Short mmCIF file of C-alpha atoms and ligand atoms in Angstrom, two decimals:
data_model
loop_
_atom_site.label_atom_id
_atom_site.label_comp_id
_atom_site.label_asym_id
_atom_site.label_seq_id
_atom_site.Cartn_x
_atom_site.Cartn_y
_atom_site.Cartn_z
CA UNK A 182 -17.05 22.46 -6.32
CA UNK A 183 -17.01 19.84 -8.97
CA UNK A 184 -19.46 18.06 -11.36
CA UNK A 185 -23.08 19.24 -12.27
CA UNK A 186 -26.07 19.41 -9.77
CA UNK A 187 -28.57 16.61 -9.63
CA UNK A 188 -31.53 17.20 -12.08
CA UNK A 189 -34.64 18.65 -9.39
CA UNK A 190 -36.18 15.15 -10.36
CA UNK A 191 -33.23 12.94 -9.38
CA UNK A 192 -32.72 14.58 -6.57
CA UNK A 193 -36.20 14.35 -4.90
CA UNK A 194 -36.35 10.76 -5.44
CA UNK A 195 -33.33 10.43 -3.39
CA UNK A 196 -34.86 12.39 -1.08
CA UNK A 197 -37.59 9.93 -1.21
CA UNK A 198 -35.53 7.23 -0.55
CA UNK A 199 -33.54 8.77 2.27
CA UNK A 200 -36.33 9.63 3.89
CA UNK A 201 -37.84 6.35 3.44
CA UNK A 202 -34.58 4.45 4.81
CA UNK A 203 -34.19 7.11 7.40
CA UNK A 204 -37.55 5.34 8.49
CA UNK A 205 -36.67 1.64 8.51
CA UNK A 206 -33.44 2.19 10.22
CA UNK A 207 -35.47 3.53 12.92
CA UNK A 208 -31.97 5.17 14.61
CA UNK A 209 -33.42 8.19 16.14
CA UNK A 210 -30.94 9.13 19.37
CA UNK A 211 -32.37 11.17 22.03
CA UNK A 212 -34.32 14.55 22.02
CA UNK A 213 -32.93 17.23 24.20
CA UNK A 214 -34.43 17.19 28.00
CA UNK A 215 -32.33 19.93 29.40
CA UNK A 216 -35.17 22.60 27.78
CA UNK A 217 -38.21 21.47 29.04
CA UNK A 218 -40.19 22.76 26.11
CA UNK A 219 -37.81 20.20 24.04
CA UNK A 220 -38.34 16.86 25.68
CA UNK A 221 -41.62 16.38 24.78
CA UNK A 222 -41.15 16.34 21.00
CA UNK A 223 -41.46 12.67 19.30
CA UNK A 224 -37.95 11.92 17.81
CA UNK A 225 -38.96 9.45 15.14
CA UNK A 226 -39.36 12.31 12.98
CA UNK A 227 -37.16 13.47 9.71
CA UNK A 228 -37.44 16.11 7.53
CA UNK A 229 -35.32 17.55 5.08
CA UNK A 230 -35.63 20.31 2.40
CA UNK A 231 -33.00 21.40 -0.44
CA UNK A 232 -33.02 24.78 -2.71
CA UNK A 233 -31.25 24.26 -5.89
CA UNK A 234 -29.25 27.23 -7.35
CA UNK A 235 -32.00 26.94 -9.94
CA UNK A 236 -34.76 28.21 -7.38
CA UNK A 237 -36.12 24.96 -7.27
CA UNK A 238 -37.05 23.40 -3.87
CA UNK A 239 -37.07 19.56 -3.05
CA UNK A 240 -38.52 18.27 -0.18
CA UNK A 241 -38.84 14.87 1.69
CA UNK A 242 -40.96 13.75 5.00
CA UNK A 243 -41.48 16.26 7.43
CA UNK A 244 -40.24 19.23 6.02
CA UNK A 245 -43.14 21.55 6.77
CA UNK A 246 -43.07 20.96 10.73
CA UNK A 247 -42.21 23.67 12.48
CA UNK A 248 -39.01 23.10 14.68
CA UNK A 249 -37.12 25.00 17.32
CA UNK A 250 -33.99 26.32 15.73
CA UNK A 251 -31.71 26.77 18.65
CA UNK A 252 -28.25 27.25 18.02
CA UNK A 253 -28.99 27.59 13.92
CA UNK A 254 -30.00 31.10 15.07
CA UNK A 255 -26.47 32.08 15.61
CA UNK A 256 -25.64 32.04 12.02
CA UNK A 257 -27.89 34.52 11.20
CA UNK A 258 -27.43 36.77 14.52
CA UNK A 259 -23.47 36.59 13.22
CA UNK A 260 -24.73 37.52 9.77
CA UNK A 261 -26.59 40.53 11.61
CA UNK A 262 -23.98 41.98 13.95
CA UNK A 263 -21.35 41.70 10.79
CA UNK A 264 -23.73 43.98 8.86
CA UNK A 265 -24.16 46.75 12.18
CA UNK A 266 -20.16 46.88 13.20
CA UNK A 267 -17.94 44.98 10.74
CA UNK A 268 -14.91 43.04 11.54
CA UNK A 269 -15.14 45.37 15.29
CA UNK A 270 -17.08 42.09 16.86
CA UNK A 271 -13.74 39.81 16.73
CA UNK A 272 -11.93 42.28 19.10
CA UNK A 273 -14.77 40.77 21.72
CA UNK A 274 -14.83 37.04 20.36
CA UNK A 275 -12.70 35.10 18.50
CA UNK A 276 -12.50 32.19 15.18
CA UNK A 277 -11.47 29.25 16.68
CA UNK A 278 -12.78 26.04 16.64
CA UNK A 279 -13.64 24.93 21.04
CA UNK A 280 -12.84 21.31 21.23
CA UNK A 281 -15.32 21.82 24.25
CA UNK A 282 -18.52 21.53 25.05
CA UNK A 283 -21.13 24.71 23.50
CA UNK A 284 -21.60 25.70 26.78
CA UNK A 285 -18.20 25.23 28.63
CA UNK A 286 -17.46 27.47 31.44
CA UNK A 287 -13.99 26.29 31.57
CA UNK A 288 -12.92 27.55 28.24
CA UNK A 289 -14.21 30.74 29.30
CA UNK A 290 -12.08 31.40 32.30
CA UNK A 291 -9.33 29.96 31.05
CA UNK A 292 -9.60 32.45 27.77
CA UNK A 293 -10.40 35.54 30.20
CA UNK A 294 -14.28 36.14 28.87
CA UNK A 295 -13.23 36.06 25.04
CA UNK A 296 -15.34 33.21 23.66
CA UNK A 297 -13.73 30.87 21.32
CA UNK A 298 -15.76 31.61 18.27
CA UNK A 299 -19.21 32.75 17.79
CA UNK A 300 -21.39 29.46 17.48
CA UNK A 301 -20.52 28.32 20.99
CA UNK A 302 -22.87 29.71 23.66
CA UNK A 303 -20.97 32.42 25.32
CA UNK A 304 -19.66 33.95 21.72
CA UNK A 305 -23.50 34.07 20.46
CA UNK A 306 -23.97 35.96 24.04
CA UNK A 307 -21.29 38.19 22.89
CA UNK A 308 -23.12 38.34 19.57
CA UNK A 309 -26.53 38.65 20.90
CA UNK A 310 -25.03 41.40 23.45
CA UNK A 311 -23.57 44.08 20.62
CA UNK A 312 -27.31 43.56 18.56
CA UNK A 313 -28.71 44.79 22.05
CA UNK A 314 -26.18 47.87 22.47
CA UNK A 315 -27.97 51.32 22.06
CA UNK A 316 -31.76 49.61 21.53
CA UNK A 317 -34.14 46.93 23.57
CA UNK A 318 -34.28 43.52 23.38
CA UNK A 319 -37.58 44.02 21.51
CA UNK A 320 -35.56 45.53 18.49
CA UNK A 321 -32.48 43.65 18.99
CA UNK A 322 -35.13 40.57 18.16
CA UNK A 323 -36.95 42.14 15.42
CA UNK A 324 -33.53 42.60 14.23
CA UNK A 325 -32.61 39.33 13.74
CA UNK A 326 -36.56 37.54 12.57
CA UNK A 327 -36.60 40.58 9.87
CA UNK A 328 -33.36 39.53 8.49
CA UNK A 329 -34.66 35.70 8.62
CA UNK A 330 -37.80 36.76 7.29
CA UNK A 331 -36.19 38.67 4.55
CA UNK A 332 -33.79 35.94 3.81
CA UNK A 333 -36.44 33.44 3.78
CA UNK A 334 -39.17 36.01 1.55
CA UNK A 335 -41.54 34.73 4.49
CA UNK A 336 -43.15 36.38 6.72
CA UNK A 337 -44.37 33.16 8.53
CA UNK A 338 -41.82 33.10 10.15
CA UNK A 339 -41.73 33.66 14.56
CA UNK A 340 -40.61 32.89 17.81
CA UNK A 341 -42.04 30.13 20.37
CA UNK A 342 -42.57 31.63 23.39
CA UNK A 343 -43.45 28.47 25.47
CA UNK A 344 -40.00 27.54 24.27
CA UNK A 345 -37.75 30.49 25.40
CA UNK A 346 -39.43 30.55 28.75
CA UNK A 347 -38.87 26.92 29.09
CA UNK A 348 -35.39 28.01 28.54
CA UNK A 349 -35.39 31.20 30.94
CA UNK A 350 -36.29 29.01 33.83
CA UNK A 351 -33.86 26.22 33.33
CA UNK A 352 -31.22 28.10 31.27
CA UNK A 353 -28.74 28.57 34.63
CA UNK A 354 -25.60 27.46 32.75
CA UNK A 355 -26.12 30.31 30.05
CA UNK A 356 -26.74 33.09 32.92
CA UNK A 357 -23.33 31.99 34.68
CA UNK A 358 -21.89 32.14 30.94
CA UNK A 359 -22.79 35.73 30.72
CA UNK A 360 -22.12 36.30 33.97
CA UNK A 361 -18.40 35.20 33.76
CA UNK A 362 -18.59 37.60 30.77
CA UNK A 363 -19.86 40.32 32.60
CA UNK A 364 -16.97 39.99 35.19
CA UNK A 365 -14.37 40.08 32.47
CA UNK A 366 -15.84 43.24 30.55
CA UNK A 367 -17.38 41.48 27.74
CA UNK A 368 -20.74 42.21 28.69
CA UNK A 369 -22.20 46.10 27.62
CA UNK A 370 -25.73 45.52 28.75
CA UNK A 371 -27.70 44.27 31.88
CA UNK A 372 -27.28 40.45 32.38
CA UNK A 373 -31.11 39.96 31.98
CA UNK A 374 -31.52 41.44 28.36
CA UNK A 375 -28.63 39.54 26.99
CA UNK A 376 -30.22 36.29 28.71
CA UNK A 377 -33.65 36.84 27.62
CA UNK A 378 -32.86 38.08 24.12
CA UNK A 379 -30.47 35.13 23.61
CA UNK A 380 -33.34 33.02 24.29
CA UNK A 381 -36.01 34.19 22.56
CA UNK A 382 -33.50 34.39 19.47
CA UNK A 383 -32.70 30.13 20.28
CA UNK A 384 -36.34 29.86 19.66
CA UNK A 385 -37.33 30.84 16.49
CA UNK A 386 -39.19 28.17 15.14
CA UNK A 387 -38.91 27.31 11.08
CA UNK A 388 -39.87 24.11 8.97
CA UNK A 389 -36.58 22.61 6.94
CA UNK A 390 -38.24 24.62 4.09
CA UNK A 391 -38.30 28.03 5.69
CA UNK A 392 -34.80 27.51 6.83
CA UNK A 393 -33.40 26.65 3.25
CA UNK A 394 -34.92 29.25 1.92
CA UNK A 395 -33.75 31.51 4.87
CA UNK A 396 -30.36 29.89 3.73
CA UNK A 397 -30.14 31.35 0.53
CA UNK A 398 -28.40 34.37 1.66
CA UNK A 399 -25.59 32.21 3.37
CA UNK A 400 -25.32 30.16 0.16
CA UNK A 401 -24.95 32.78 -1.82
CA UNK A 402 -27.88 31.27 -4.20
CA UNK A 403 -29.14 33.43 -6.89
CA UNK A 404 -31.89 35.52 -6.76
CA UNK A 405 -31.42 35.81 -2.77
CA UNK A 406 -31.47 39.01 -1.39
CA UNK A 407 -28.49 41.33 -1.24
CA UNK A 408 -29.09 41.63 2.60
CA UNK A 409 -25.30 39.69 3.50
CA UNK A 410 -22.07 40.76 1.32
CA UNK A 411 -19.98 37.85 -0.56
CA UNK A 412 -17.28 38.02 1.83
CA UNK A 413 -19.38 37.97 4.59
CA UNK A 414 -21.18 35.02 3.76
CA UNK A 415 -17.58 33.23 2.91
CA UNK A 416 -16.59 34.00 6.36
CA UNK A 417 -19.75 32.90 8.36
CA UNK A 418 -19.06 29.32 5.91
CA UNK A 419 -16.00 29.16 7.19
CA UNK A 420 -16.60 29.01 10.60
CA UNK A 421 -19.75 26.81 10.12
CA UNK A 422 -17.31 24.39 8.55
CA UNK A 423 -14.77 24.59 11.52
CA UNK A 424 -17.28 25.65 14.11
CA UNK A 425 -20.99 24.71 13.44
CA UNK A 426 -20.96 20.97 14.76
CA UNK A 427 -19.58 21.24 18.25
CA UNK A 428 -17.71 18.64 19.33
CA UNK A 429 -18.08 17.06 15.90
CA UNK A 430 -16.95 19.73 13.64
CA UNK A 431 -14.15 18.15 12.25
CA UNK A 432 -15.64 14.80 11.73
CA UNK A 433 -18.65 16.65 9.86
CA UNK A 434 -16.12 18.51 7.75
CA UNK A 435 -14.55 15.32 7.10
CA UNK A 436 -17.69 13.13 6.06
CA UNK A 437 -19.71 15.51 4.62
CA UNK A 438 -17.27 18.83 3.19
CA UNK A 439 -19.80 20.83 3.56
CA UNK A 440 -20.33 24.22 6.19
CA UNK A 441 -23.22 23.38 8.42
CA UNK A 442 -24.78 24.80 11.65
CA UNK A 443 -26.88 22.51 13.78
CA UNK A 444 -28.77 23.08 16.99
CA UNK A 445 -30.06 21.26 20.08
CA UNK A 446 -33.60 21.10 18.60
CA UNK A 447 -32.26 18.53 16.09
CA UNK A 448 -32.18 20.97 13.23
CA UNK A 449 -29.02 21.02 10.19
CA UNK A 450 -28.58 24.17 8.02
CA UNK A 451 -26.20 22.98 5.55
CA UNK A 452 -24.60 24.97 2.77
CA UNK A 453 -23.14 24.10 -1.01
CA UNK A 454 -21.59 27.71 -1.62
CA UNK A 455 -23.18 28.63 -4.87
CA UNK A 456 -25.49 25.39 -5.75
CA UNK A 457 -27.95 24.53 -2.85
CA UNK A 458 -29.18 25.89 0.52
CA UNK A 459 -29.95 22.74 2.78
CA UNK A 460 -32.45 22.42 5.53
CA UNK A 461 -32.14 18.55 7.77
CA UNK A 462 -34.48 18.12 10.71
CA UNK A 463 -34.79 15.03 13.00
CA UNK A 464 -35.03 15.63 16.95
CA UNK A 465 -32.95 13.08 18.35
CA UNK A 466 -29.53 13.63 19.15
CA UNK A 467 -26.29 11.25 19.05
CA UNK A 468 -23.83 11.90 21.74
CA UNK A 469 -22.50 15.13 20.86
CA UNK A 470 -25.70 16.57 20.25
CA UNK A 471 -26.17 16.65 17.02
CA UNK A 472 -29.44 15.40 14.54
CA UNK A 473 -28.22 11.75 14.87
CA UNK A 474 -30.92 10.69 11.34
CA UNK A 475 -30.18 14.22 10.61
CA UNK A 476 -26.20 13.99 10.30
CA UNK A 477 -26.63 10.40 8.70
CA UNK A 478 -28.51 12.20 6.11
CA UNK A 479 -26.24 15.20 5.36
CA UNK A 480 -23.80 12.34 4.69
CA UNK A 481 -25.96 10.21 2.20
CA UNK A 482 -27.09 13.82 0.41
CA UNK A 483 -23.06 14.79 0.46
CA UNK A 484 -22.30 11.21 -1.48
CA UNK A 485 -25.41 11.33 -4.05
CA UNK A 486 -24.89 15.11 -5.21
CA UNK A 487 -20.60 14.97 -5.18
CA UNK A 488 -20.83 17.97 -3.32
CA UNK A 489 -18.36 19.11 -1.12
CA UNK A 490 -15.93 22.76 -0.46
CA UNK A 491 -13.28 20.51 -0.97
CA UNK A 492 -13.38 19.91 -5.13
N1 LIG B 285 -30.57 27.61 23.49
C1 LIG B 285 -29.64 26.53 23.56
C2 LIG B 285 -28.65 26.76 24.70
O1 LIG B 285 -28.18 27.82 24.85
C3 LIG B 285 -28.94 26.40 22.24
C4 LIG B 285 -27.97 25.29 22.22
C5 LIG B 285 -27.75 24.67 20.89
O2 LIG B 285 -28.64 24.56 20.05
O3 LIG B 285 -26.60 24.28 20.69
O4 LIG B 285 -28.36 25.89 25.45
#
């Protein structure tokens, strides 16, 4: 990556100003309605939280509400089944980018239960499914909020129950996900665990500054804990760059250079390898379901700080 980072000071008065024009545009999308638990929260809200390479943290609007991190949670279960059984997890899912929806059952069948990559919903089953193998879904959770709460240095950090059972009564397109798995092989423990642990792992709730700091590790910041190896961390980037956006992977990689994971719960984890750890929040969703103030942001952020994976 090119140039020198913003000085802490110039960068939080961006952030002041984003936030601020974030604000007046008043162009919020729509929350998520398919999770109960997730309708109900007021989209006009933005948030956003960046840790410099320096250890410094700036912060702008609502970046100390707590949010439901969905689908960012997959980064970091990745991150954990990497560290238990190595490069052994892409015999059950594979690297490529879906072209499909996160939840496609089509992809699945055609592909014969091998998931396209881990960040759609039946490859974080996968995921979610070896964490499980040879302990209970109790431990295969603690697993994954110790590493976040390692990552992070915060033990503040938990899971919204209200949420994941929101989730367990509605989630019917995830149980014929792991289902279809099931009938192909790809599924080493009881339907039920993998469901419920997948869920409670979707809702982990953080604040934009819990989840930069929780970042760290991906970023490969200094000072963050050796808890993920250097070539680990480049690989989960990589397929948050191709990967992390759904639909709108390519189009993120293409405005904004940058690897990034986002979830239904309108949350961004964005990462400039080396030089900042980047937490976006705003609830409402644009069409593909991403943060729509959220990936307007990550682009305004990418064009004030010159950074990008791409030089
Ligand atoms: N728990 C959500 C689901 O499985 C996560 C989706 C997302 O954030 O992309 O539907």
């Amino acid at each position: 990556m090119a140039g020198a980072n913003p000085t802490p000071e110039a960068l939080q008065a961006f952030l002041d100003r984003l936030s601020a024009e974030i604000h007046e545009r008043g162009d919020w999308g729509k929350v998520a309605d398919y999770i109960p638990e997730l309708a109900d929260v007021d989209p006009a809200q933005f948030g956003i939280a960046v840790l410099l390479a320096d250890g410094s943290m700036c912060s702008a609007g609502a970046a100390r509400v707590g949010f439901s991190v969905q689908s960012i949670s997959k980064v970091f279960s990745l991150a954990c089944v990497l560290g238990r059984i190595g490069e052994q997890i892409w015999q059950r899912v594979g690297r490529e980018p879906s072209g499909s929806r996160f939840d496609s059952i089509l992809l699945l069948e055609l592909e014969k239960g091998i998931p396209r990559n881990p960040f759609i919903n039946a490859g974080a089953l996968v995921v979610t499914d070896e964490l499980l193998t040879g302990r209970t879904p109790r431990d295969a959770l603690s697993e994954i909020i110790h590493f976040i709460r390692l990552a992070a240095d915060d033990d503040d950090i938990h899971i919204d129950r209200a949420v994941a059972m929101s989730e367990q009564d509605t989630g019917d397109r995830n149980r014929a996900l792991v289902n279809y798995l099931k009938s192909y092989g790809n599924l080493k423990n009881p339907v039920d665990y993998a469901l419920g642990t997948y869920f409670h792992q979707c809702a982990i709730e953080m604040s934009c500054i819990q989840l930069a700091r929780a970042g760290r590790v991906i970023a490969g910041l200094p000072g963050a804990p050796a808890i993920l190896s250097p070539t680990r961390a480049r690989r989960i980037n990589a397929l948050m760059l191709t990967c992390g956006h759904y639909d709108e992977s390519g189009d993120f990689a293409f405005r904004v250079g940058l690897p990034g994971k986002s979830g239904v719960g309108g949350g961004l984890l964005i990462v400039a390898p080396g030089r900042a750890s980047i937490a976006i929040w705003s609830p409402g969703l644009n069409d593909t379901g991403n943060s729509r103030a959220g990936t307007f942001a990550a682009r305004r952020l990418a064009e004030f700080t010159g950074w990008s994976v791409f030089g």
